[in-house]
Coordinates of C-alpha atoms and ligand atoms in Angstrom, one line a residue:
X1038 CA -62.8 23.3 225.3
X1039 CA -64.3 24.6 228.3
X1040 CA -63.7 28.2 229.0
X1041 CA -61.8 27.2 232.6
X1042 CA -59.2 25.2 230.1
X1043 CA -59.3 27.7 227.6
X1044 CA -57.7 30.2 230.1
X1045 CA -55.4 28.0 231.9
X1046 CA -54.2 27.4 227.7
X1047 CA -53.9 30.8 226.9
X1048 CA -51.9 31.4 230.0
X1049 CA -49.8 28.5 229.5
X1050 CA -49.1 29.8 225.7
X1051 CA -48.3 33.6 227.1
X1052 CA -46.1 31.7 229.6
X1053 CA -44.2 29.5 227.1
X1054 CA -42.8 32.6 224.9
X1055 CA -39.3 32.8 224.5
X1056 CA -39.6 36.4 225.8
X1057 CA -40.9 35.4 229.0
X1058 CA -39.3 32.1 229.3
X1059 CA -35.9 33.5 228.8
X1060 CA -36.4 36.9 230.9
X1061 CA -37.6 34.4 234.5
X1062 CA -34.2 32.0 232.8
X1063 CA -32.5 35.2 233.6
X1064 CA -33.9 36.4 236.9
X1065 CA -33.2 32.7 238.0
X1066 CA -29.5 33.1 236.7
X1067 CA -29.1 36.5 237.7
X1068 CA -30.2 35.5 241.3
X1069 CA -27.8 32.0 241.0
X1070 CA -25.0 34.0 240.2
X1071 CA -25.5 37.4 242.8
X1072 CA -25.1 34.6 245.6
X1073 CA -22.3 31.8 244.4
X1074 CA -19.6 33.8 246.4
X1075 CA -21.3 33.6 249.6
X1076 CA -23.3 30.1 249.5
X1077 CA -21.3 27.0 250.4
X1078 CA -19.2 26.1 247.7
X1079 CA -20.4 22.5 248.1
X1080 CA -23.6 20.9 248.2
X1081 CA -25.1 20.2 251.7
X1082 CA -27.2 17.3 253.1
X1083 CA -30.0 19.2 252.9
X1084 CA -29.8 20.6 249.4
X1085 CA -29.4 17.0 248.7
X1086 CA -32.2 16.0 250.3
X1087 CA -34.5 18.4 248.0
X1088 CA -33.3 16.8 245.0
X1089 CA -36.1 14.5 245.4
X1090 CA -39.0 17.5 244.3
X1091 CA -37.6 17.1 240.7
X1092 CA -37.7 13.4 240.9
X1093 CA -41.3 11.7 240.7
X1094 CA -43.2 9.8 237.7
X1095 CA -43.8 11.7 234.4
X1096 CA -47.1 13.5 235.4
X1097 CA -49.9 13.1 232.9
X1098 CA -50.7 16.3 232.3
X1099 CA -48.0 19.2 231.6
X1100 CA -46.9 21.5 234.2
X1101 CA -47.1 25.6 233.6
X1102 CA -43.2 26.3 232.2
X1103 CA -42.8 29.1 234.6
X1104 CA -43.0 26.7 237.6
X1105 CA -40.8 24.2 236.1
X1106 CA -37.9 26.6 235.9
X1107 CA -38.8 27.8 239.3
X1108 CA -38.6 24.5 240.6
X1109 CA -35.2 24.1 239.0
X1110 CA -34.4 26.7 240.3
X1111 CA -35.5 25.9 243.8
X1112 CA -34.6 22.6 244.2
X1113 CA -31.8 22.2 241.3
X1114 CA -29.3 25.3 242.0
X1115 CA -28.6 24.3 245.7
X1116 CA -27.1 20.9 244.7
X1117 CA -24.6 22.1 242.1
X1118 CA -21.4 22.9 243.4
X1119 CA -20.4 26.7 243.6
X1120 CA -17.6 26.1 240.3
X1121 CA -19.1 29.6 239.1
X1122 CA -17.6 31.1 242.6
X1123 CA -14.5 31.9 243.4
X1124 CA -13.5 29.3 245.8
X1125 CA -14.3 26.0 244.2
X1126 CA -10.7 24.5 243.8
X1127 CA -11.9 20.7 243.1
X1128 CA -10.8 18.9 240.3
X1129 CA -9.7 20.7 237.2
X1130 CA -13.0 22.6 236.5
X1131 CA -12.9 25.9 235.1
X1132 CA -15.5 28.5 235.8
X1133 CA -17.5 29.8 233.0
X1134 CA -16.8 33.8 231.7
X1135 CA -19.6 36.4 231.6
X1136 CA -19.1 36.7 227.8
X1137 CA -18.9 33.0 227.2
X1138 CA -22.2 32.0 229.3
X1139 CA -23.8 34.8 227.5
X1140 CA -22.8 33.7 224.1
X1141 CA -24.0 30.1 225.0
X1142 CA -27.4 31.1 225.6
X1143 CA -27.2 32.9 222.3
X1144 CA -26.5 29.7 220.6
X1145 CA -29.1 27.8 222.2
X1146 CA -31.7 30.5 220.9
X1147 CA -30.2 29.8 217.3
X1148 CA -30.0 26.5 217.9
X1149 CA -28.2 25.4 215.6
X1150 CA -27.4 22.1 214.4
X1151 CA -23.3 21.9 213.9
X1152 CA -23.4 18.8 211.3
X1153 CA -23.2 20.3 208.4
X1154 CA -21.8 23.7 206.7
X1155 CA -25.4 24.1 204.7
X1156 CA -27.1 23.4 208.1
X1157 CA -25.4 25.7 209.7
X1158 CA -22.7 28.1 208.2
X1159 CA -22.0 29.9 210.9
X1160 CA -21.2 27.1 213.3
X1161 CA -18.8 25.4 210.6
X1162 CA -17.6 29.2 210.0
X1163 CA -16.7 29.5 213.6
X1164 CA -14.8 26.2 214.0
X1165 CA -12.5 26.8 210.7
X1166 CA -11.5 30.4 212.7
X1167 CA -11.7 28.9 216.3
X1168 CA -9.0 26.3 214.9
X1169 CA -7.5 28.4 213.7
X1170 CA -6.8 30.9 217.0
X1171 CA -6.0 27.8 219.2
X1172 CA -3.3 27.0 216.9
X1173 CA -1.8 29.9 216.8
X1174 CA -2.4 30.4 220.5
X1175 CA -0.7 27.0 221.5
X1176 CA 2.4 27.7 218.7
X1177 CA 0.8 24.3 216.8
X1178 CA 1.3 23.5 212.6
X1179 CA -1.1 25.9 211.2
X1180 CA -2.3 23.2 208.9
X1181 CA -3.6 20.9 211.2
X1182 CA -7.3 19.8 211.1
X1183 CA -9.4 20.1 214.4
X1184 CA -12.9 18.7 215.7
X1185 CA -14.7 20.4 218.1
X1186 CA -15.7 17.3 220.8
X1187 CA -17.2 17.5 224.1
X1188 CA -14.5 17.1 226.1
X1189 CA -10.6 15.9 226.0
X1190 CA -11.5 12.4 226.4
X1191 CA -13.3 12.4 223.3
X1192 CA -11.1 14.3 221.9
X1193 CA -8.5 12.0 222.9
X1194 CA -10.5 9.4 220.9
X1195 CA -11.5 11.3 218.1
X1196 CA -7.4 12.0 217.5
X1197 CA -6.1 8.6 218.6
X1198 CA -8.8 6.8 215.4
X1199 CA -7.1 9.3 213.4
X1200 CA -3.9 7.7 214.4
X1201 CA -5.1 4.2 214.4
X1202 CA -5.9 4.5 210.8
X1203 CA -3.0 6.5 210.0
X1204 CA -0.4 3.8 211.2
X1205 CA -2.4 0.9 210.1
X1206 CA -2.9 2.5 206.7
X1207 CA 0.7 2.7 206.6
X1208 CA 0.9 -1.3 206.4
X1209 CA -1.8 -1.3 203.7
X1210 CA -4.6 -1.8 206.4
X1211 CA -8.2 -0.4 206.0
X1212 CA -9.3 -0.1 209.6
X1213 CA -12.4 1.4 209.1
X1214 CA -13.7 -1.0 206.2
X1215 CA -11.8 -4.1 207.8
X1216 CA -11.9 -3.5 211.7
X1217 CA -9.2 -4.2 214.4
X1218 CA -9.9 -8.1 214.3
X1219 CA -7.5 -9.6 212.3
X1220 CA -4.8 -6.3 211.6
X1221 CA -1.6 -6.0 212.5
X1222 CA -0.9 -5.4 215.9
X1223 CA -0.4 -1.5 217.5
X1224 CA 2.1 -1.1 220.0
X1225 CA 0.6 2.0 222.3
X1226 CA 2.6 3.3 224.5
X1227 CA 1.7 5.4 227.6
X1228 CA 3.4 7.0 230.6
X1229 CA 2.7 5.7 234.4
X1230 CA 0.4 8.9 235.2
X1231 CA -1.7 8.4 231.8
X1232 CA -5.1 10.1 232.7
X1233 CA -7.8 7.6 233.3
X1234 CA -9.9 8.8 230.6
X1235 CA -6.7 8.4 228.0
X1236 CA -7.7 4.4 229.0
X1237 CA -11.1 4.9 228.2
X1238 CA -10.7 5.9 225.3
X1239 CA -8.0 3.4 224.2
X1240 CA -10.4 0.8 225.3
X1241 CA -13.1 2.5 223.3
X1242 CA -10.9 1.9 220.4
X1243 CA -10.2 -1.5 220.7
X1244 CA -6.8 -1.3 221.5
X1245 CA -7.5 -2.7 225.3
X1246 CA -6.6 -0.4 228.5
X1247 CA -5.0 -3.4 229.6
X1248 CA -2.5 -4.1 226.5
X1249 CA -0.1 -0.7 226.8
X1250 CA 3.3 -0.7 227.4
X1251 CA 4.0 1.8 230.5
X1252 CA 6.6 3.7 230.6
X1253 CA 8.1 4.9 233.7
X1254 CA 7.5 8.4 235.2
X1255 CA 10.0 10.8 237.7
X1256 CA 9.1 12.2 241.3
X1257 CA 7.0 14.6 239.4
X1258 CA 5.2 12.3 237.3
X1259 CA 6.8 13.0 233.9
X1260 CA 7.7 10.1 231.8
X1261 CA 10.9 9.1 231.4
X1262 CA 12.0 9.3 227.9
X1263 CA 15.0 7.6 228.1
X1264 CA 13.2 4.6 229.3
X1265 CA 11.0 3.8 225.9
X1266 CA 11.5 1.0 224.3
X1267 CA 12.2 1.0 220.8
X1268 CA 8.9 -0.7 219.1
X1269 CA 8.8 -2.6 215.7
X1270 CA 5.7 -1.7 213.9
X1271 CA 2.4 0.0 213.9
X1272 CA 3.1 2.4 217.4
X1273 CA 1.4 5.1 219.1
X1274 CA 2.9 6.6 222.1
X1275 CA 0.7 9.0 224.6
X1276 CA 2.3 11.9 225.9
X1277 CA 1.3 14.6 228.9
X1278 CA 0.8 18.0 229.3
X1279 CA -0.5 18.7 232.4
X1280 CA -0.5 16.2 235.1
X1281 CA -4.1 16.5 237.3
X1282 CA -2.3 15.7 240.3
X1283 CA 1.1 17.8 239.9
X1284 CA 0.5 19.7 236.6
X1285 CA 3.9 18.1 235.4
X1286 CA 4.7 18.1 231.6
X1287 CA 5.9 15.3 229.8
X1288 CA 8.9 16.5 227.8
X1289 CA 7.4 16.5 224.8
X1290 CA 10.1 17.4 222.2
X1291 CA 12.4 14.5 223.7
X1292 CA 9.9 12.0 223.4
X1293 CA 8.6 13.3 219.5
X1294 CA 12.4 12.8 218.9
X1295 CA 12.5 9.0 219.8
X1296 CA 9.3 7.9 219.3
X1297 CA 9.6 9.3 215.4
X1298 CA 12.7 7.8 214.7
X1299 CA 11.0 4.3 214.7
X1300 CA 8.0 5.4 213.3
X1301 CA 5.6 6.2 216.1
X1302 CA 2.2 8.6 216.0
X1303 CA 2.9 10.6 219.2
X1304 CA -0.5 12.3 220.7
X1305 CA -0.6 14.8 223.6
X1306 CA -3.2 15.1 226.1
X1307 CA -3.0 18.7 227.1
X1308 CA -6.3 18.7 228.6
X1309 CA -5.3 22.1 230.2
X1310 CA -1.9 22.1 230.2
X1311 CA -1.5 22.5 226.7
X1312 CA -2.7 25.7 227.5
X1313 CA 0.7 26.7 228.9
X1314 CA 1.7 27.1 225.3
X1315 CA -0.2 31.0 225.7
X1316 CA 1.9 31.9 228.4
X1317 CA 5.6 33.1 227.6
X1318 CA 6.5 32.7 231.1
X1319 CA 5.3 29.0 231.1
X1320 CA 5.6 28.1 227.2
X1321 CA 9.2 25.9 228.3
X1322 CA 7.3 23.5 230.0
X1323 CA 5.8 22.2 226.9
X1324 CA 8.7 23.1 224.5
X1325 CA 8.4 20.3 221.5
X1326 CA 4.6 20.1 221.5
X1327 CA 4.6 21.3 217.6
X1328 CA 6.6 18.2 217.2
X1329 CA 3.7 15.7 218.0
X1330 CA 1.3 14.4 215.5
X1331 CA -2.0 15.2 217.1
X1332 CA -3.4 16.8 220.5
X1333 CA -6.2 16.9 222.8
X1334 CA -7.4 20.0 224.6
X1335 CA -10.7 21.5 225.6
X1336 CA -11.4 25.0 226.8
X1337 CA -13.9 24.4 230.0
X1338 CA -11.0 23.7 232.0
X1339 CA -8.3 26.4 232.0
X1340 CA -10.0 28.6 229.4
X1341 CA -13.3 29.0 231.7
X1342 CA -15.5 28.0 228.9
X1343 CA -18.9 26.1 229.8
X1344 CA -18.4 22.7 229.8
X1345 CA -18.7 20.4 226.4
X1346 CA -15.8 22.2 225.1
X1347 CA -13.4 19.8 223.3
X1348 CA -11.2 19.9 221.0
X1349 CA -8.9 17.4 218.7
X1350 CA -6.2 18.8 216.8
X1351 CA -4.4 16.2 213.9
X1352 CA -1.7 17.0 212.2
X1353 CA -2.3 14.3 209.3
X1354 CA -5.5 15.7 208.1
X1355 CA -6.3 12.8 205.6
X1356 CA -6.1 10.2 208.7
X1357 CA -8.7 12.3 210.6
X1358 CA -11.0 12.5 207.4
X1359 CA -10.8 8.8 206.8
X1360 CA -11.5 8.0 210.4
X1361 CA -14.7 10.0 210.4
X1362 CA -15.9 10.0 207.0
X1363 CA -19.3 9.2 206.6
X1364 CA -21.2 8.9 203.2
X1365 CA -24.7 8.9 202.0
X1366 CA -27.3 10.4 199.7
X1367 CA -28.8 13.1 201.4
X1368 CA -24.8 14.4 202.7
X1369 CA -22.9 16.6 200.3
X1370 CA -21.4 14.9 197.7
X1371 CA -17.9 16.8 197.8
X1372 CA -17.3 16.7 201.9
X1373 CA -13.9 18.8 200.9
X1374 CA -15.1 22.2 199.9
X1375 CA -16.5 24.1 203.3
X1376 CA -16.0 22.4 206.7
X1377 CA -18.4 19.8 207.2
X1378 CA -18.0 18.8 211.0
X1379 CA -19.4 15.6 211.2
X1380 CA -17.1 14.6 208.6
X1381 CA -14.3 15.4 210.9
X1382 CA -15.7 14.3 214.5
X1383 CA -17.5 11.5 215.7
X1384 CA -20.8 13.2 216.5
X1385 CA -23.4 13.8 213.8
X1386 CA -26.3 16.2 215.2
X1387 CA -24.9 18.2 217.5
X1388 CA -24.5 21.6 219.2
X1389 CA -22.8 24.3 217.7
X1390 CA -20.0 24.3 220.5
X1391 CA -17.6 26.3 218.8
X1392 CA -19.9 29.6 219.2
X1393 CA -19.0 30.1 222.9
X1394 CA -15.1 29.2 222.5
X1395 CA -15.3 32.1 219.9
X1396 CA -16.5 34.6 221.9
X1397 CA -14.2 34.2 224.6
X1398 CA -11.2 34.0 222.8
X1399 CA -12.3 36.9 221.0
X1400 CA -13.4 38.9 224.0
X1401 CA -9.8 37.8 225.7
X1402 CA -7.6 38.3 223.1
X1403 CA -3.7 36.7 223.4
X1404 CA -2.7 38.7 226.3
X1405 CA -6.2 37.9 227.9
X1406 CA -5.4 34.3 227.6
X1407 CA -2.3 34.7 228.3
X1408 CA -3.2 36.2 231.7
X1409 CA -5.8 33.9 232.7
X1410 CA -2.8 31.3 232.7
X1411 CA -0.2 33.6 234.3
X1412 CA -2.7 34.5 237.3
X1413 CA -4.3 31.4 238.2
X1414 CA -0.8 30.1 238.3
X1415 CA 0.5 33.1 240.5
X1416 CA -2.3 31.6 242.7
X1417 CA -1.5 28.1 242.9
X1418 CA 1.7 29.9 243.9
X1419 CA 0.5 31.4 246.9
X1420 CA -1.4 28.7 248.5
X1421 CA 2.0 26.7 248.0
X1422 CA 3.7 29.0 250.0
X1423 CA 1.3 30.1 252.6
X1424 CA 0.5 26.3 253.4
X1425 CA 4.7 25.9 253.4
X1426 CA 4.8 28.7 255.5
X1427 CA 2.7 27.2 258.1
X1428 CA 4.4 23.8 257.9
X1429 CA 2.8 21.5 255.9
X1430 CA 4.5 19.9 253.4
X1431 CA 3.9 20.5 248.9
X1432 CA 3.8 17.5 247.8
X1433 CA 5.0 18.7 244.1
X1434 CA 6.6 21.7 242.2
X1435 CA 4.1 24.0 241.6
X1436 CA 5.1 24.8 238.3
X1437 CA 1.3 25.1 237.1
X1438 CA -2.1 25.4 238.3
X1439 CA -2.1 22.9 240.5
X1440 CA -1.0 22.5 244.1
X1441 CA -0.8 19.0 246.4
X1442 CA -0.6 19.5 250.1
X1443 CA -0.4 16.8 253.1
X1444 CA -1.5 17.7 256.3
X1445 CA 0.7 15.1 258.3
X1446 CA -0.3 11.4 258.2
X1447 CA -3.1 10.0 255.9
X1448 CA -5.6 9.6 258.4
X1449 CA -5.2 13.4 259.2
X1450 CA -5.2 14.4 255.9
X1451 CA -8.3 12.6 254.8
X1452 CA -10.4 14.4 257.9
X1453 CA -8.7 18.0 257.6
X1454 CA -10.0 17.8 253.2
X1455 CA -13.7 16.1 255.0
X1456 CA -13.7 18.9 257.2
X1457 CA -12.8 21.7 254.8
X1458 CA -15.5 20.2 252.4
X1459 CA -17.7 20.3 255.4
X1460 CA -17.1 23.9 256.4
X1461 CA -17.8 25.4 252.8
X1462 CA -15.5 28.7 252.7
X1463 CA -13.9 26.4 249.4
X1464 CA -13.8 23.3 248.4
X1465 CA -11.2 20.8 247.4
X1466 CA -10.7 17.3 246.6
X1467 CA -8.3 14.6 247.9
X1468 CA -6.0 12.3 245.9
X1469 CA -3.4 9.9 246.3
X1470 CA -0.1 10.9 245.1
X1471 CA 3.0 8.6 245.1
X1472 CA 1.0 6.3 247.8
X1473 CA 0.2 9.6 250.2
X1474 CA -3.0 10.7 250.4
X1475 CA -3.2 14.3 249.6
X1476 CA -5.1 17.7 249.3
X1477 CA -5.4 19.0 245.9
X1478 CA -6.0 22.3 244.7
X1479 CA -6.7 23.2 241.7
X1480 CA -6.8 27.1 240.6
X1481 CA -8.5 27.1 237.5
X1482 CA -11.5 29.5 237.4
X1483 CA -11.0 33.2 236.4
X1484 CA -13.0 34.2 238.6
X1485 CA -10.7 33.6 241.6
X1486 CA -9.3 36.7 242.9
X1487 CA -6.8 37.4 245.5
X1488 CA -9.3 37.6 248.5
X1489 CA -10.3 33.9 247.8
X1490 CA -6.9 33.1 247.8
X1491 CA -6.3 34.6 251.0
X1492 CA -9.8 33.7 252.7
X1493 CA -9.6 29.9 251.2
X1494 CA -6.1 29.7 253.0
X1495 CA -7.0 31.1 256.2
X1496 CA -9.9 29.1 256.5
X1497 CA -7.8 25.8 255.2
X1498 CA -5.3 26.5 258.0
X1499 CA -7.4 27.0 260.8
X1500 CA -9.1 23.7 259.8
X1501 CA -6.2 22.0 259.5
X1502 CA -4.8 23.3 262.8
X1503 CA -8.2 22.0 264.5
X1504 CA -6.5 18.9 263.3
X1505 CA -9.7 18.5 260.2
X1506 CA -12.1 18.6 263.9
X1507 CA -15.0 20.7 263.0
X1508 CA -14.3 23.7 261.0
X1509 CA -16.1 26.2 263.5
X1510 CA -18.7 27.1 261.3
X1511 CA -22.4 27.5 261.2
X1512 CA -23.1 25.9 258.2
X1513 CA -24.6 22.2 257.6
X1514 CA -22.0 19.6 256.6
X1515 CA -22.1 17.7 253.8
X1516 CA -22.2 14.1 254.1
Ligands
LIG343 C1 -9.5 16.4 232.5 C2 -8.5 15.6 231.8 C3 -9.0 14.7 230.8 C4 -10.4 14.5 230.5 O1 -11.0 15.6 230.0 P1 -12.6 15.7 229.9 O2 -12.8 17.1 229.3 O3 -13.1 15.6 231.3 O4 -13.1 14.7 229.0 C5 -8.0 14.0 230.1 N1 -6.7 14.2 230.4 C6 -6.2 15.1 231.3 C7 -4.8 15.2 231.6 C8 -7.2 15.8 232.1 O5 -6.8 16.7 233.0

């Protein structure tokens, strides 16, 4: 090796310690984060545009690590949206806490692989007690058996094989050895506002998106109980907690009621609102939910947990374990003995998720929970009323986190959310809600405090009252 290499290696080597790596990681961070309340809390044309410096062919030769991350830094933090901020009201997407970012980059320094308890005791260690918490936090059976998934969708799947074996089982079906091909037919049942990715993952399943039975839903989007149909057979109905349009519940205990008395699984996707449960002011709205048979949650959303934080929650726990099960010779021979995720969720090698969810229910305590719910409510409160206030109609009963809002006909309300997205003091998205096109915001970040609130309004009614025509700003649009 020439001397000129043997440098540029050495410096290479001093620049790829974890000290160093990690201490620019956090200058990058620290900077990222000292400037999310004042950036646009979209992504502009521009930033956009400079997506394309991280693009390329796979050079040859490798690149000094200390310009990679500045490069993602330069070119990679302008196009993420500002959900860390404030102001970022768009779908349902929490924001992260201090203590839970924190902890997550501890866990990647451990690295640890989650598959196993021998592989990695305290990730298994931390899901039994993590489990444990949310149970108690959302008033569910303290026996039930939990997998820590990426998001509610999975965990949506993850529960719903659990019940797919359970009510096959029940007719002396082996789904996992025999398939779906020739068993006896599932009735599922879903409401008319079943989430998209509750679809998915029927269809992932093999019971078909296509091959529910819908049930009606009211003005709020809560389904109808009285109008299920009594099913013969192997059933599962889906239930709602938390509507992403109009944060409606699906009454829960009602539906448990009927659906069990001819036989049915009943699963709730709570994606956040199951997290109502922690609040004592909101817990009514999900009164029954300890009567279903499994759940789906996560904690990114409401919780302000990084994202690829689900979690399934089954009641039967000898469904889940046969639905996941996995055997061979290098696993542990009794799967019983210590928590052994992978035997529980569909992932093998994974990340040890359950490490950041701990330390923010830890560092939040009940009442901390508890409090994240009641405020970010008491927001979704106040843009109800202030946009009420200045005439525009609410679209639904803001009995949660989330708020719909139309700003007169559909053509104006589609350029008013274009031009707020444009303008960049928030952001929000649009949806369609009982065939009108609407604004919705969604208050789900902790870090939201009053002065968003009140700036976000002011700046979404001065838009509006431009009629959605420019939002008098300086800065660059976004499409
Ligand atoms: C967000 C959401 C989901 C999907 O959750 P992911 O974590 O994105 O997989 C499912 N159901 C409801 C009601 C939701 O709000």
């Amino acid at each position: 090796m020439d001397t000129q290499n043997l440098v540029a290696d050495m410096k290479q080597t001093a620049n790829n310690s974890y000290d160093e790596m990690l201490k620019q990681a956090a200058a990058h961070a620290h900077r990222y984060l000292h400037t999310i309340r004042e950036r646009h809390a979209g992504v502009t044309e521009a930033a956009l545009q400079r997506l394309t410096a991280l693009g390329g062919s796979l050079p040859f030769h490798g690149e000094d690590p200390s310009s990679v991350l500045k490069l993602l830094d330069e070119a990679g933090s302008p196009a993420t949206v500002a959900s860390m901020g404030g102001r970022f009201f768009g779908g349902v997407i929490g924001g992260a806490f201090p203590v839970s970012v924190a902890a997550h980059w501890m866990a990647d320094a451990w690295d640890q692989n989650a598959c196993l308890f021998d592989i990695s005791p305290v990730s298994a260690y931390l899901e039994d007690v993590v489990l444990a918490w949310v149970l108690d936090l959302l008033g569910l059976p303290a026996n039930c058996i939990g997998a820590f998934v990426t998001g509610t969708q999975m965990a949506d799947l993850t529960a719903l094989a659990a019940a797919r074996s359970a009510v096959l089982h029940k007719t002396g079906w082996d789904v996992e050895r025999d398939g779906l091909f020739a068993a006896p037919p599932v009735t599922v049942i879903v409401g008319e506002e079943v989430h998209a990715t509750m679809l998915k993952a029927l269809a992932l399943l093999g019971f078909g998106r296509g091959r529910v039975q819908i049930v009606p839903a009211d003005s709020q989007g809560r389904m109808r109980p009285s109008l299920i149909a009594r099913v013969q057979g192997p059933a599962i109905l889906c239930a709602q907690v938390g509507n992403v349009n109009t944060g409606a519940c699906d009454p829960v205990g009602e539906i448990c009621d009927i659906a069990h008395s001819f036989g049915a699984w009943v699963h709730v996707d709570g994606a956040f609102g199951l997290w109502a449960a922690a609040s004592s002011q909101r817990r009514h709205l999900v009164a029954g939910i300890d009567l279903a048979d499994s759940w789906a949650t996560d904690a990114h959303k409401w919780v302000n947990v990084p994202q690829d934080s689900g979690i399934a929650i089954v009641r039967d726990v000898e469904a889940l374990r046969r639905s996941m099960s996995i055997s061979a010779s290098y696993y542990p021979p009794d799967p019983h003995a210590k928590r052994q995720p992978m035997q529980l969720g569909p992932d093998s090698s994974r990340r040890a998720r359950a490490i950041e969810i701990w330390a923010t229910l830890r560092s939040l305590g009940k009442r901390g929970v508890e409090e994240l719910i009641d405020r970010t409510c008491g927001h979704a409160q106040k843009f109800a009323n202030g946009l009420r206030v200045a005439g525009y109609e609410v679209l639904n009963d803001v009995v949660l986190n989330q708020v719909l809002v139309s700003f007169g006909d559909d053509e104006k309300t589609n350029r008013v959310i274009d031009a707020i997205q444009a303008e960049g003091t928030c952001w929000c998205g649009g949806t369609v809600w009982k065939e009108r096109k609407a604004m919705r915001i969604s208050v789900s970040s902790w870090a939201t405090t009053d002065s968003d609130v009140t700036r976000s309004l002011e700046a979404i009614l001065r838009i509006a009252a431009a009629g959605g025509r420019s939002g008098g700003s300086q800065r660059e649009p976004v499409r």
